[in-house]
mmCIF file of C-alpha atoms in Angstrom:
data_model
loop_
_atom_site.group_PDB
_atom_site.id
_atom_site.type_symbol
_atom_site.label_atom_id
_atom_site.label_comp_id
_atom_site.label_asym_id
_atom_site.label_seq_id
_atom_site.Cartn_x
_atom_site.Cartn_y
_atom_site.Cartn_z
ATOM 1 C CA MET D 1 -51.251 -1.205 -18.335
ATOM 2 C CA ALA D 2 -48.926 1.836 -17.140
ATOM 3 C CA THR D 3 -46.599 -0.518 -15.015
ATOM 4 C CA MET D 4 -45.933 -2.255 -17.933
ATOM 5 C CA ASN D 5 -45.403 0.388 -20.254
ATOM 6 C CA GLU D 6 -43.134 1.307 -17.650
ATOM 7 C CA ALA D 7 -41.702 -2.173 -17.074
ATOM 8 C CA ALA D 8 -41.218 -2.315 -20.526
ATOM 9 C CA THR D 9 -39.195 1.567 -21.088
ATOM 10 C CA ALA D 10 -36.999 0.431 -18.391
ATOM 11 C CA LEU D 11 -36.249 -2.935 -20.071
ATOM 12 C CA SER D 12 -35.415 -1.089 -23.474
ATOM 13 C CA ALA D 13 -33.190 1.873 -21.824
ATOM 14 C CA GLY D 14 -31.733 -1.114 -19.769
ATOM 15 C CA ARG D 15 -31.198 -2.708 -23.297
ATOM 16 C CA ARG D 16 -29.570 0.329 -24.939
ATOM 17 C CA GLY D 17 -26.923 0.878 -22.096
ATOM 18 C CA LEU D 18 -25.604 -3.142 -22.415
ATOM 19 C CA GLY D 19 -25.695 -2.198 -26.224
ATOM 20 C CA ARG D 20 -23.646 0.843 -25.825
ATOM 21 C CA ASP D 21 -21.490 -0.725 -22.909
ATOM 22 C CA LEU D 22 -20.569 -3.677 -25.325
ATOM 23 C CA ALA D 23 -20.095 -1.327 -28.357
ATOM 24 C CA GLY D 24 -17.535 0.944 -26.005
ATOM 25 C CA LEU D 25 -15.667 -2.072 -24.475
ATOM 26 C CA ALA D 26 -15.366 -3.323 -29.072
ATOM 27 C CA VAL D 27 -13.900 -0.132 -29.582
ATOM 28 C CA ILE D 28 -11.418 0.207 -26.969
ATOM 29 C CA LEU D 29 -9.881 -3.301 -28.252
ATOM 30 C CA VAL D 30 -10.138 -2.611 -31.826
ATOM 31 C CA LEU D 31 -8.556 0.440 -31.905
ATOM 32 C CA ALA D 32 -5.690 -0.976 -29.132
ATOM 33 C CA GLY D 33 -5.482 -3.752 -31.711
ATOM 34 C CA ILE D 34 -5.326 -1.486 -34.461
ATOM 35 C CA GLY D 35 -2.526 0.984 -31.908
ATOM 36 C CA TYR D 36 -0.527 -2.415 -31.739
ATOM 37 C CA LEU D 37 -0.392 -2.988 -35.411
ATOM 38 C CA LEU D 38 0.111 0.649 -36.743
ATOM 39 C CA PHE D 39 3.117 1.171 -33.926
ATOM 40 C CA PRO D 40 4.885 -1.400 -32.957
ATOM 41 C CA ASN D 41 7.783 0.791 -32.058
ATOM 42 C CA ASN D 42 5.703 3.023 -30.102
ATOM 43 C CA LEU D 43 4.217 1.242 -27.219
ATOM 44 C CA ALA D 44 5.179 3.208 -24.801
ATOM 45 C CA LEU D 45 3.106 6.383 -26.445
ATOM 46 C CA LEU D 46 0.069 4.199 -26.459
ATOM 47 C CA THR D 47 0.472 3.179 -22.803
ATOM 48 C CA ARG D 48 1.069 6.546 -21.912
ATOM 49 C CA ILE D 49 -2.317 7.887 -23.647
ATOM 50 C CA THR D 50 -3.603 4.379 -21.938
ATOM 51 C CA ALA D 51 -2.924 5.816 -18.376
ATOM 52 C CA ILE D 52 -3.285 9.410 -19.300
ATOM 53 C CA ALA D 53 -7.333 8.627 -20.512
ATOM 54 C CA LEU D 54 -7.612 6.885 -17.040
ATOM 55 C CA LEU D 55 -6.654 10.388 -15.051
ATOM 56 C CA VAL D 56 -9.446 11.859 -17.986
ATOM 57 C CA LEU D 57 -12.290 9.410 -17.415
ATOM 58 C CA SER D 58 -11.561 10.070 -13.466
ATOM 59 C CA LEU D 59 -11.625 13.507 -14.008
ATOM 60 C CA ASP D 60 -14.948 13.714 -16.031
ATOM 61 C CA LEU D 61 -16.538 12.088 -12.959
ATOM 62 C CA VAL D 62 -16.383 14.837 -10.663
ATOM 63 C CA THR D 63 -16.543 17.623 -13.126
ATOM 64 C CA GLY D 64 -18.490 16.413 -16.003
ATOM 65 C CA TYR D 65 -20.759 13.859 -13.905
ATOM 66 C CA CYS D 66 -20.775 16.077 -10.382
ATOM 67 C CA GLY D 67 -20.004 19.469 -11.701
ATOM 68 C CA VAL D 68 -17.010 19.764 -9.608
ATOM 69 C CA ALA D 69 -14.813 22.782 -10.936
ATOM 70 C CA THR D 70 -11.131 21.815 -10.649
ATOM 71 C CA LEU D 71 -7.590 21.956 -11.822
ATOM 72 C CA GLY D 72 -5.807 19.841 -9.510
ATOM 73 C CA HIS D 73 -6.498 16.347 -10.603
ATOM 74 C CA ALA D 74 -3.162 15.511 -11.181
ATOM 75 C CA ALA D 75 -2.749 14.796 -7.472
ATOM 76 C CA LEU D 76 -4.657 12.037 -7.533
ATOM 77 C CA PHE D 77 -2.520 10.361 -10.759
ATOM 78 C CA GLY D 78 0.562 11.007 -8.850
ATOM 79 C CA SER D 79 -0.486 10.238 -5.544
ATOM 80 C CA GLY D 80 -1.379 6.546 -7.215
ATOM 81 C CA ALA D 81 1.986 6.117 -9.070
ATOM 82 C CA TYR D 82 4.366 7.282 -5.997
ATOM 83 C CA ALA D 83 2.035 4.746 -4.013
ATOM 84 C CA ALA D 84 2.803 1.798 -6.719
ATOM 85 C CA GLY D 85 6.457 3.228 -6.723
ATOM 86 C CA ILE D 86 7.331 3.434 -2.946
ATOM 87 C CA ALA D 87 5.550 -0.075 -2.681
ATOM 88 C CA ALA D 88 8.101 -1.320 -5.075
ATOM 89 C CA VAL D 89 11.230 0.511 -3.952
ATOM 90 C CA HIS D 90 10.868 1.121 -0.414
ATOM 91 C CA PHE D 91 8.636 -2.115 0.805
ATOM 92 C CA GLY D 92 9.569 -4.377 -2.059
ATOM 93 C CA ILE D 93 6.381 -5.381 -3.414
ATOM 94 C CA THR D 94 7.281 -5.445 -7.416
ATOM 95 C CA ASP D 95 4.332 -7.911 -8.438
ATOM 96 C CA PRO D 96 2.396 -5.138 -10.768
ATOM 97 C CA LEU D 97 -0.887 -6.524 -9.282
ATOM 98 C CA LEU D 98 -0.148 -5.600 -5.864
ATOM 99 C CA MET D 99 1.256 -2.737 -6.963
ATOM 100 C CA LEU D 100 -1.608 -1.404 -8.984
ATOM 101 C CA ALA D 101 -3.763 -2.095 -5.520
ATOM 102 C CA ALA D 102 -1.368 0.065 -3.942
ATOM 103 C CA GLY D 103 -1.420 3.237 -6.634
ATOM 104 C CA ILE D 104 -5.905 2.046 -6.161
ATOM 105 C CA LEU D 105 -4.985 2.953 -2.110
ATOM 106 C CA GLY D 106 -3.187 6.001 -2.650
ATOM 107 C CA GLY D 107 -5.366 7.526 -5.322
ATOM 108 C CA ALA D 108 -8.136 7.075 -3.212
ATOM 109 C CA LEU D 109 -7.064 8.380 0.102
ATOM 110 C CA ALA D 110 -5.719 11.340 -1.954
ATOM 111 C CA GLY D 111 -9.101 11.870 -3.543
ATOM 112 C CA LEU D 112 -10.637 11.585 0.189
ATOM 113 C CA ALA D 113 -8.335 14.260 0.968
ATOM 114 C CA CYS D 114 -8.539 16.358 -1.441
ATOM 115 C CA GLY D 115 -12.319 16.086 -2.076
ATOM 116 C CA VAL D 116 -12.771 16.791 2.081
ATOM 117 C CA VAL D 117 -11.029 20.353 1.167
ATOM 118 C CA ILE D 118 -12.605 21.294 -2.105
ATOM 119 C CA LEU D 119 -16.167 20.262 -1.755
ATOM 120 C CA ARG D 120 -16.025 22.952 1.037
ATOM 121 C CA ALA D 121 -16.274 25.935 -1.634
ATOM 122 C CA HIS D 122 -18.301 26.151 -5.087
ATOM 123 C CA GLY D 123 -17.409 27.684 -8.009
ATOM 124 C CA LEU D 124 -14.727 30.032 -8.337
ATOM 125 C CA PRO D 125 -13.074 29.128 -4.942
ATOM 126 C CA GLN D 126 -12.976 25.713 -5.846
ATOM 127 C CA LEU D 127 -10.629 26.040 -8.323
ATOM 128 C CA VAL D 128 -8.117 27.987 -6.094
ATOM 129 C CA LEU D 129 -8.548 25.556 -3.711
ATOM 130 C CA SER D 130 -7.685 22.507 -6.256
ATOM 131 C CA ILE D 131 -4.394 24.690 -7.866
ATOM 132 C CA ALA D 132 -3.436 25.403 -4.094
ATOM 133 C CA LEU D 133 -3.883 21.442 -3.427
ATOM 134 C CA ILE D 134 -2.107 20.214 -6.590
ATOM 135 C CA HIS D 135 0.979 22.397 -5.333
ATOM 136 C CA LEU D 136 1.009 21.523 -2.033
ATOM 137 C CA PHE D 137 1.522 18.057 -3.278
ATOM 138 C CA HIS D 138 3.645 18.853 -5.719
ATOM 139 C CA GLU D 139 5.974 20.296 -3.118
ATOM 140 C CA PHE D 140 5.450 17.580 -0.450
ATOM 141 C CA ALA D 141 6.507 15.000 -2.765
ATOM 142 C CA ASN D 142 9.763 17.305 -3.783
ATOM 143 C CA LYS D 143 10.751 17.758 0.071
ATOM 144 C CA ALA D 144 9.862 13.768 1.261
ATOM 145 C CA SER D 145 13.235 13.068 -1.076
ATOM 146 C CA PRO D 146 14.463 10.241 0.863
ATOM 147 C CA TRP D 147 10.673 8.276 -0.134
ATOM 148 C CA THR D 148 10.050 10.135 -3.313
ATOM 149 C CA GLY D 149 13.553 10.828 -4.876
ATOM 150 C CA GLY D 150 12.355 14.297 -4.993
ATOM 151 C CA SER D 151 13.571 16.508 -7.960
ATOM 152 C CA ASP D 152 15.315 13.315 -9.553
ATOM 153 C CA GLY D 153 12.255 10.807 -9.334
ATOM 154 C CA LEU D 154 11.638 7.701 -7.647
ATOM 155 C CA ALA D 155 14.123 5.198 -9.817
ATOM 156 C CA GLY D 156 14.676 1.418 -9.259
ATOM 157 C CA ILE D 157 11.077 0.443 -9.515
ATOM 158 C CA SER D 158 11.427 -3.221 -11.198
ATOM 159 C CA PRO D 159 8.054 -5.164 -11.264
ATOM 160 C CA ASP D 160 7.690 -8.903 -11.471
ATOM 161 C CA PRO D 161 6.551 -10.181 -14.770
ATOM 162 C CA LEU D 162 3.173 -10.753 -14.694
ATOM 163 C CA ILE D 163 1.360 -13.459 -13.406
ATOM 164 C CA GLY D 164 4.024 -15.088 -13.236
ATOM 165 C CA LEU D 165 4.380 -15.373 -16.818
ATOM 166 C CA PHE D 166 5.207 -12.150 -19.075
ATOM 167 C CA ALA D 167 7.697 -9.801 -18.241
ATOM 168 C CA PHE D 168 7.853 -6.222 -19.000
ATOM 169 C CA ASP D 169 10.306 -6.152 -21.666
ATOM 170 C CA LEU D 170 12.080 -3.009 -23.319
ATOM 171 C CA TRP D 171 9.410 -3.002 -26.441
ATOM 172 C CA GLY D 172 6.506 -2.187 -23.737
ATOM 173 C CA ARG D 173 4.883 -5.596 -25.033
ATOM 174 C CA THR D 174 3.316 -6.159 -21.711
ATOM 175 C CA ALA D 175 2.669 -3.245 -19.653
ATOM 176 C CA TYR D 176 1.012 -2.077 -23.099
ATOM 177 C CA VAL D 177 -1.877 -5.187 -22.682
ATOM 178 C CA PHE D 178 -1.666 -4.336 -19.151
ATOM 179 C CA GLY D 179 -2.725 -0.916 -19.265
ATOM 180 C CA VAL D 180 -5.594 -2.179 -22.233
ATOM 181 C CA VAL D 181 -6.967 -4.588 -20.158
ATOM 182 C CA LEU D 182 -7.153 -2.006 -17.061
ATOM 183 C CA LEU D 183 -8.813 0.572 -19.274
ATOM 184 C CA ALA D 184 -11.357 -1.909 -20.530
ATOM 185 C CA ILE D 185 -11.976 -3.064 -16.784
ATOM 186 C CA VAL D 186 -12.132 0.406 -15.709
ATOM 187 C CA PHE D 187 -14.472 1.365 -18.447
ATOM 188 C CA VAL D 188 -16.949 -1.254 -18.013
ATOM 189 C CA LEU D 189 -17.224 -0.101 -14.191
ATOM 190 C CA LEU D 190 -17.677 3.359 -14.610
ATOM 191 C CA ARG D 191 -20.386 2.724 -17.073
ATOM 192 C CA LEU D 192 -22.251 1.198 -14.488
ATOM 193 C CA VAL D 193 -21.284 3.843 -11.987
ATOM 194 C CA VAL D 194 -23.200 6.534 -14.032
ATOM 195 C CA ARG D 195 -25.988 4.554 -14.962
ATOM 196 C CA SER D 196 -26.774 3.482 -11.300
ATOM 197 C CA PRO D 197 -28.719 5.562 -8.865
ATOM 198 C CA PHE D 198 -25.659 6.657 -7.267
ATOM 199 C CA GLY D 199 -24.416 8.129 -10.573
ATOM 200 C CA MET D 200 -28.345 9.722 -11.444
ATOM 201 C CA LEU D 201 -27.875 11.361 -8.086
ATOM 202 C CA CYS D 202 -24.628 12.674 -8.525
ATOM 203 C CA ARG D 203 -25.735 14.257 -12.157
ATOM 204 C CA GLY D 204 -29.349 15.335 -10.162
ATOM 205 C CA ILE D 205 -26.757 17.209 -7.906
ATOM 206 C CA ARG D 206 -24.812 18.898 -10.746
ATOM 207 C CA GLU D 207 -28.214 20.509 -11.967
ATOM 208 C CA ASP D 208 -29.713 21.081 -8.846
ATOM 209 C CA PRO D 209 -28.334 20.538 -5.490
ATOM 210 C CA ILE D 210 -30.864 22.320 -3.333
ATOM 211 C CA ARG D 211 -33.627 20.313 -4.641
ATOM 212 C CA ILE D 212 -31.479 17.307 -4.303
ATOM 213 C CA ARG D 213 -30.681 18.181 -0.360
ATOM 214 C CA ALA D 214 -34.387 18.895 0.242
ATOM 215 C CA MET D 215 -35.592 15.140 -1.110
ATOM 216 C CA GLY D 216 -33.369 13.979 2.079
ATOM 217 C CA ALA D 217 -30.681 13.436 0.001
ATOM 218 C CA SER D 218 -26.595 14.604 1.428
ATOM 219 C CA PRO D 219 -24.752 16.483 -1.612
ATOM 220 C CA THR D 220 -21.339 16.717 -0.136
ATOM 221 C CA ILE D 221 -21.554 12.878 1.039
ATOM 222 C CA ALA D 222 -22.777 11.603 -2.704
ATOM 223 C CA LEU D 223 -19.893 14.080 -4.085
ATOM 224 C CA LEU D 224 -17.028 13.041 -1.406
ATOM 225 C CA LYS D 225 -17.704 9.079 -2.539
ATOM 226 C CA MET D 226 -17.503 9.837 -5.790
ATOM 227 C CA TYR D 227 -14.390 12.224 -5.462
ATOM 228 C CA VAL D 228 -12.701 8.951 -3.842
ATOM 229 C CA ILE D 229 -14.245 6.760 -7.205
ATOM 230 C CA SER D 230 -12.430 9.147 -9.097
ATOM 231 C CA GLY D 231 -9.049 8.915 -6.747
ATOM 232 C CA ALA D 232 -9.192 5.283 -7.448
ATOM 233 C CA VAL D 233 -9.170 5.468 -11.212
ATOM 234 C CA ALA D 234 -6.696 8.106 -11.533
ATOM 235 C CA GLY D 235 -4.865 6.031 -9.334
ATOM 236 C CA VAL D 236 -4.735 2.810 -11.831
ATOM 237 C CA GLY D 237 -3.470 5.124 -14.144
ATOM 238 C CA GLY D 238 -0.612 6.107 -11.741
ATOM 239 C CA ALA D 239 0.349 3.093 -11.290
ATOM 240 C CA LEU D 240 -0.068 1.986 -14.846
ATOM 241 C CA ASN D 241 2.311 4.876 -15.806
ATOM 242 C CA ALA D 242 4.429 3.809 -12.773
ATOM 243 C CA VAL D 243 4.757 0.188 -13.578
ATOM 244 C CA SER D 244 4.939 1.107 -17.417
ATOM 245 C CA THR D 245 7.816 3.281 -17.246
ATOM 246 C CA GLN D 246 9.448 1.759 -14.273
ATOM 247 C CA VAL D 247 10.352 5.679 -12.660
ATOM 248 C CA VAL D 248 7.721 7.890 -11.265
ATOM 249 C CA GLY D 249 8.804 11.840 -11.541
ATOM 250 C CA LEU D 250 7.165 15.155 -9.850
ATOM 251 C CA ASP D 251 5.858 15.580 -13.311
ATOM 252 C CA SER D 252 3.259 13.521 -12.683
ATOM 253 C CA LEU D 253 2.005 15.803 -9.778
ATOM 254 C CA SER D 254 2.470 18.787 -11.640
ATOM 255 C CA PHE D 255 -0.501 21.435 -12.773
ATOM 256 C CA THR D 256 0.099 21.605 -16.345
ATOM 257 C CA LEU D 257 -0.721 18.035 -16.665
ATOM 258 C CA SER D 258 -4.083 18.858 -14.310
ATOM 259 C CA ALA D 259 -4.533 21.366 -17.131
ATOM 260 C CA GLU D 260 -4.435 19.223 -19.848
ATOM 261 C CA SER D 261 -6.687 16.692 -18.634
ATOM 262 C CA LEU D 262 -8.839 19.221 -18.188
ATOM 263 C CA VAL D 263 -8.049 20.465 -21.690
ATOM 264 C CA MET D 264 -8.877 17.038 -22.991
ATOM 265 C CA LEU D 265 -12.002 16.541 -21.153
ATOM 266 C CA VAL D 266 -13.117 19.213 -23.177
ATOM 267 C CA LEU D 267 -11.878 18.608 -26.164
ATOM 268 C CA GLY D 268 -13.848 15.330 -26.212
ATOM 269 C CA GLY D 269 -17.067 16.453 -23.966
ATOM 270 C CA THR D 270 -18.069 16.144 -20.537
ATOM 271 C CA GLY D 271 -20.394 14.243 -18.825
ATOM 272 C CA SER D 272 -19.743 11.420 -21.247
ATOM 273 C CA LEU D 273 -17.214 8.386 -20.988
ATOM 274 C CA PHE D 274 -16.525 7.961 -23.871
ATOM 275 C CA GLY D 275 -16.094 11.901 -24.615
ATOM 276 C CA ALA D 276 -13.362 11.561 -21.847
ATOM 277 C CA LEU D 277 -11.519 8.956 -24.083
ATOM 278 C CA THR D 278 -12.186 10.660 -27.701
ATOM 279 C CA GLY D 279 -10.288 13.979 -25.718
ATOM 280 C CA THR D 280 -7.619 11.963 -24.944
ATOM 281 C CA ILE D 281 -7.074 10.133 -28.048
ATOM 282 C CA VAL D 282 -7.442 13.263 -30.253
ATOM 283 C CA PHE D 283 -4.954 15.657 -27.915
ATOM 284 C CA MET D 284 -2.153 13.312 -27.475
ATOM 285 C CA PHE D 285 -1.872 11.856 -31.310
ATOM 286 C CA PHE D 286 -2.299 15.723 -32.287
ATOM 287 C CA GLU D 287 0.011 16.474 -29.778
ATOM 288 C CA ASP D 288 2.536 14.144 -30.685
ATOM 289 C CA LEU D 289 2.246 13.942 -34.607
ATOM 290 C CA VAL D 290 2.638 18.433 -34.236
ATOM 291 C CA SER D 291 5.753 18.184 -31.940
ATOM 292 C CA ALA D 292 8.292 16.210 -34.263
ATOM 293 C CA ALA D 293 6.850 17.846 -37.461
ATOM 294 C CA ASN D 294 7.278 21.490 -35.909
ATOM 295 C CA PRO D 295 9.357 21.261 -32.378
ATOM 296 C CA PHE D 296 9.410 24.923 -32.431
ATOM 297 C CA HIS D 297 5.338 26.117 -33.342
ATOM 298 C CA TRP D 298 3.627 23.253 -32.333
ATOM 299 C CA LEU D 299 1.923 24.583 -29.279
ATOM 300 C CA THR D 300 0.371 27.278 -31.749
ATOM 301 C CA MET D 301 -1.273 24.399 -33.762
ATOM 302 C CA VAL D 302 -2.713 22.708 -30.125
ATOM 303 C CA GLY D 303 -3.957 26.346 -29.507
ATOM 304 C CA ALA D 304 -5.709 26.679 -32.646
ATOM 305 C CA LEU D 305 -7.317 22.814 -32.640
ATOM 306 C CA LEU D 306 -8.245 24.230 -29.297
ATOM 307 C CA ILE D 307 -10.169 27.494 -29.773
ATOM 308 C CA ALA D 308 -11.477 25.637 -33.629
ATOM 309 C CA VAL D 309 -13.439 22.972 -31.060
ATOM 310 C CA VAL D 310 -14.603 25.159 -28.393
ATOM 311 C CA LEU D 311 -15.922 27.704 -30.801
ATOM 312 C CA PHE D 312 -17.772 25.243 -33.483
ATOM 313 C CA ALA D 313 -17.882 22.361 -31.244
ATOM 314 C CA PRO D 314 -18.817 23.916 -28.042
ATOM 315 C CA LYS D 315 -20.367 19.904 -26.952
ATOM 316 C CA GLY D 316 -16.598 18.537 -27.572
ATOM 317 C CA LEU D 317 -15.848 16.436 -30.073
ATOM 318 C CA TYR D 318 -17.655 13.615 -28.988
ATOM 319 C CA GLY D 319 -20.542 15.757 -27.834
ATOM 320 C CA THR D 320 -21.208 17.193 -31.042
ATOM 321 C CA VAL D 321 -21.189 13.825 -33.194
ATOM 322 C CA ALA D 322 -23.314 12.549 -30.845
ATOM 323 C CA GLU D 323 -26.027 15.623 -30.268
ATOM 324 C CA ILE D 324 -25.568 15.725 -34.731
ATOM 325 C CA LEU D 325 -26.513 11.902 -34.606
ATOM 326 C CA ALA D 326 -29.456 12.222 -32.311
ATOM 327 C CA ARG D 327 -30.912 14.946 -34.288
ATOM 328 C CA ARG D 328 -30.720 13.072 -37.031
ATOM 329 C CA ARG D 329 -32.603 9.909 -35.774
ATOM 330 C CA GLY D 330 -35.145 12.464 -33.905
ATOM 331 C CA ALA D 331 -35.943 14.013 -37.327
ATOM 332 C CA GLY D 332 -36.378 10.192 -39.363
ATOM 333 C CA ARG D 333 -38.957 9.578 -36.956
#
């Protein structure tokens, strides 16, 4: 009887997880459709939001699910962008899907390199190492100007039509749809990853790495694997950015981008893919809105929003709403 109850509980949990996956996928597609209809002349911004959302999702994997402190995650995003751009400009690989593959490989390798360094420390030293790494990546890209274009950026990226049919036009329609499809696929895959035994292991490492080590698992190897996965996801965002803008600049390897991605994650709620998406959309739309309304004091408004969220919604926008709804469901039973 106990075994049957456990099986029924596992089946129920699996159905709930699948339901949330489908709901999340539906929300992404619906919001993408609404954005396409409401902002047909500003698809470049929406594509940028999609690319940054992939970066924030990748950051959530290592910070929200694994508890690794980092302020240099843009190194993975920028590596993916430069890998895709270099493949197109210097090697003539202009097929968007092959550029995407190059971005994934570049991001994964950068994730491996950063993980090897950052995971040697804990807490505040991890932050210091991550800051050092993002500056090293930035300076390397600046000095390797024959390959990266240096401070002028890597220009001349001309992707072929997607699957030979859909050209990347000036309106950005193809790039936007391409980005939405990539985001939807990555979201579903990451939901499977975080719910898998490997994902549960990473959460356990975040809570109590000593106990995980006592159980016979290696926290360092598990975290390094997650860092590589995170780098691949960030590489997808970087490659999308390179394909959509057709230029890669040093800003894709900036400390500012790393810090902003962490702010977006905290704004939405750490340890939740839904929170990462929520924080990215809210922050970037709010930033675009207030910067257009008040070009001189928009940073003050953004700062006020962040302070309000941290003080009154410490678990982030999505995390706080989810907690309130969970309490109400519990009280109604």
